[in-house]
C-alpha cells in the first residue's frame, strides 16, 4: 500500500493482514510484488494510477488467475447486486468527462490481486463500512 492511503482503508486491511501489511513507493512496483507473490494484493483508493501503469501487469495477473478491478465500481456492485460482479479495468476508452491526461487515470482506485479469493476477502472487508 501507499503510506498516504486513507486511514479507514488501512485499518480495514490491517484487520485482515495484521503485521503483513506492507508499504512501498510506485504503483508499478506494488503490482509487480503482487505478480511475484510477494504480496497477495495491492489496493489503492486514489485516482493516482493510469492505464499505462496497469495494462501490461493486468495481462500478467490474468494469466496467473488474478486481475485488476476498479475498486469503487466493485464496491458499488457489491452494494447493489451482491458479491460476484467484479468490473475489470478497461483500457480502450478514455474518460471523456476528465481533462488532459486525467482521461487515462484509473478513476475510482483499484485492486490488483493474485486470486479471486484474495479479491473477495478484500472487498468484503472494505464493504463493511
PDB file of N, CA, C and O in Angstrom, residues 6-13 45 71 75 79 122-129:
ATOM      1  N   UNK A   6      -5.843   6.208   2.740  1.00  0.00           N
ATOM      2  CA  UNK A   6      -6.812   6.672   3.734  1.00  0.00           C
ATOM      3  C   UNK A   6      -6.772   5.775   4.979  1.00  0.00           C
ATOM      4  O   UNK A   6      -6.644   4.552   4.879  1.00  0.00           O
ATOM      5  N   UNK A   7      -6.932   6.400   6.136  1.00  0.00           N
ATOM      6  CA  UNK A   7      -6.825   5.683   7.405  1.00  0.00           C
ATOM      7  C   UNK A   7      -7.870   4.574   7.547  1.00  0.00           C
ATOM      8  O   UNK A   7      -7.563   3.485   8.032  1.00  0.00           O
ATOM      9  N   UNK A   8      -9.114   4.821   7.109  1.00  0.00           N
ATOM     10  CA  UNK A   8     -10.140   3.789   7.250  1.00  0.00           C
ATOM     11  C   UNK A   8      -9.839   2.558   6.394  1.00  0.00           C
ATOM     12  O   UNK A   8     -10.109   1.423   6.795  1.00  0.00           O
ATOM     13  N   UNK A   9      -9.239   2.763   5.229  1.00  0.00           N
ATOM     14  CA  UNK A   9      -8.847   1.652   4.360  1.00  0.00           C
ATOM     15  C   UNK A   9      -7.701   0.874   5.016  1.00  0.00           C
ATOM     16  O   UNK A   9      -7.721  -0.360   5.068  1.00  0.00           O
ATOM     17  N   UNK A  10      -6.723   1.601   5.517  1.00  0.00           N
ATOM     18  CA  UNK A  10      -5.588   0.963   6.178  1.00  0.00           C
ATOM     19  C   UNK A  10      -6.051   0.120   7.363  1.00  0.00           C
ATOM     20  O   UNK A  10      -5.607  -1.010   7.546  1.00  0.00           O
ATOM     21  N   UNK A  11      -6.969   0.653   8.159  1.00  0.00           N
ATOM     22  CA  UNK A  11      -7.479  -0.089   9.324  1.00  0.00           C
ATOM     23  C   UNK A  11      -8.233  -1.343   8.892  1.00  0.00           C
ATOM     24  O   UNK A  11      -8.073  -2.406   9.485  1.00  0.00           O
ATOM     25  N   UNK A  12      -9.066  -1.227   7.873  1.00  0.00           N
ATOM     26  CA  UNK A  12      -9.834  -2.391   7.397  1.00  0.00           C
ATOM     27  C   UNK A  12      -8.906  -3.484   6.892  1.00  0.00           C
ATOM     28  O   UNK A  12      -9.121  -4.673   7.150  1.00  0.00           O
ATOM     29  N   UNK A  13      -7.854  -3.103   6.186  1.00  0.00           N
ATOM     30  CA  UNK A  13      -6.927  -4.094   5.649  1.00  0.00           C
ATOM     31  C   UNK A  13      -5.969  -4.603   6.714  1.00  0.00           C
ATOM     32  O   UNK A  13      -5.582  -5.778   6.687  1.00  0.00           O
ATOM     33  N   UNK A  45      -6.956   3.606  -3.324  1.00  0.00           N
ATOM     34  CA  UNK A  45      -8.260   4.257  -3.462  1.00  0.00           C
ATOM     35  C   UNK A  45      -8.196   5.548  -4.260  1.00  0.00           C
ATOM     36  O   UNK A  45      -9.207   6.004  -4.772  1.00  0.00           O
ATOM     37  N   UNK A  71     -11.894  -0.411  -7.976  1.00  0.00           N
ATOM     38  CA  UNK A  71     -12.335  -0.548  -6.588  1.00  0.00           C
ATOM     39  C   UNK A  71     -13.706   0.070  -6.346  1.00  0.00           C
ATOM     40  O   UNK A  71     -14.595  -0.583  -5.792  1.00  0.00           O
ATOM     41  N   UNK A  75     -17.082  -2.079  -5.304  1.00  0.00           N
ATOM     42  CA  UNK A  75     -17.805  -1.844  -4.048  1.00  0.00           C
ATOM     43  C   UNK A  75     -19.265  -1.466  -4.312  1.00  0.00           C
ATOM     44  O   UNK A  75     -20.166  -1.920  -3.610  1.00  0.00           O
ATOM     45  N   UNK A  79     -22.761  -3.588  -3.221  1.00  0.00           N
ATOM     46  CA  UNK A  79     -23.882  -2.979  -2.505  1.00  0.00           C
ATOM     47  C   UNK A  79     -25.199  -3.148  -3.252  1.00  0.00           C
ATOM     48  O   UNK A  79     -26.241  -3.366  -2.653  1.00  0.00           O
ATOM     49  N   UNK A 122     -10.789  -8.981   0.388  1.00  0.00           N
ATOM     50  CA  UNK A 122     -10.544  -7.534   0.459  1.00  0.00           C
ATOM     51  C   UNK A 122     -11.840  -6.758   0.280  1.00  0.00           C
ATOM     52  O   UNK A 122     -12.147  -5.844   1.050  1.00  0.00           O
ATOM     53  N   UNK A 123     -12.618  -7.109  -0.729  1.00  0.00           N
ATOM     54  CA  UNK A 123     -13.877  -6.395  -0.990  1.00  0.00           C
ATOM     55  C   UNK A 123     -14.838  -6.551   0.186  1.00  0.00           C
ATOM     56  O   UNK A 123     -15.491  -5.589   0.601  1.00  0.00           O
ATOM     57  N   UNK A 124     -14.907  -7.736   0.763  1.00  0.00           N
ATOM     58  CA  UNK A 124     -15.767  -7.937   1.931  1.00  0.00           C
ATOM     59  C   UNK A 124     -15.331  -7.060   3.096  1.00  0.00           C
ATOM     60  O   UNK A 124     -16.166  -6.468   3.784  1.00  0.00           O
ATOM     61  N   UNK A 125     -14.023  -6.961   3.319  1.00  0.00           N
ATOM     62  CA  UNK A 125     -13.522  -6.130   4.412  1.00  0.00           C
ATOM     63  C   UNK A 125     -13.811  -4.656   4.177  1.00  0.00           C
ATOM     64  O   UNK A 125     -14.154  -3.924   5.120  1.00  0.00           O
ATOM     65  N   UNK A 126     -13.714  -4.211   2.940  1.00  0.00           N
ATOM     66  CA  UNK A 126     -13.950  -2.801   2.628  1.00  0.00           C
ATOM     67  C   UNK A 126     -15.434  -2.466   2.504  1.00  0.00           C
ATOM     68  O   UNK A 126     -15.805  -1.302   2.559  1.00  0.00           O
ATOM     69  N   UNK A 127     -16.279  -3.472   2.343  1.00  0.00           N
ATOM     70  CA  UNK A 127     -17.727  -3.261   2.200  1.00  0.00           C
ATOM     71  C   UNK A 127     -18.421  -3.115   3.536  1.00  0.00           C
ATOM     72  O   UNK A 127     -19.572  -2.695   3.598  1.00  0.00           O
ATOM     73  N   UNK A 128     -17.751  -3.445   4.609  1.00  0.00           N
ATOM     74  CA  UNK A 128     -18.351  -3.450   5.942  1.00  0.00           C
ATOM     75  C   UNK A 128     -18.647  -2.057   6.454  1.00  0.00           C
ATOM     76  O   UNK A 128     -19.502  -1.867   7.291  1.00  0.00           O
ATOM     77  N   UNK A 129     -17.980  -1.056   5.933  1.00  0.00           N
ATOM     78  CA  UNK A 129     -18.102   0.335   6.404  1.00  0.00           C
ATOM     79  C   UNK A 129     -19.523   0.766   6.591  1.00  0.00           C
ATOM     80  O   UNK A 129     -20.418   0.574   5.905  1.00  0.00           O
TER      81      UNK A 129
END
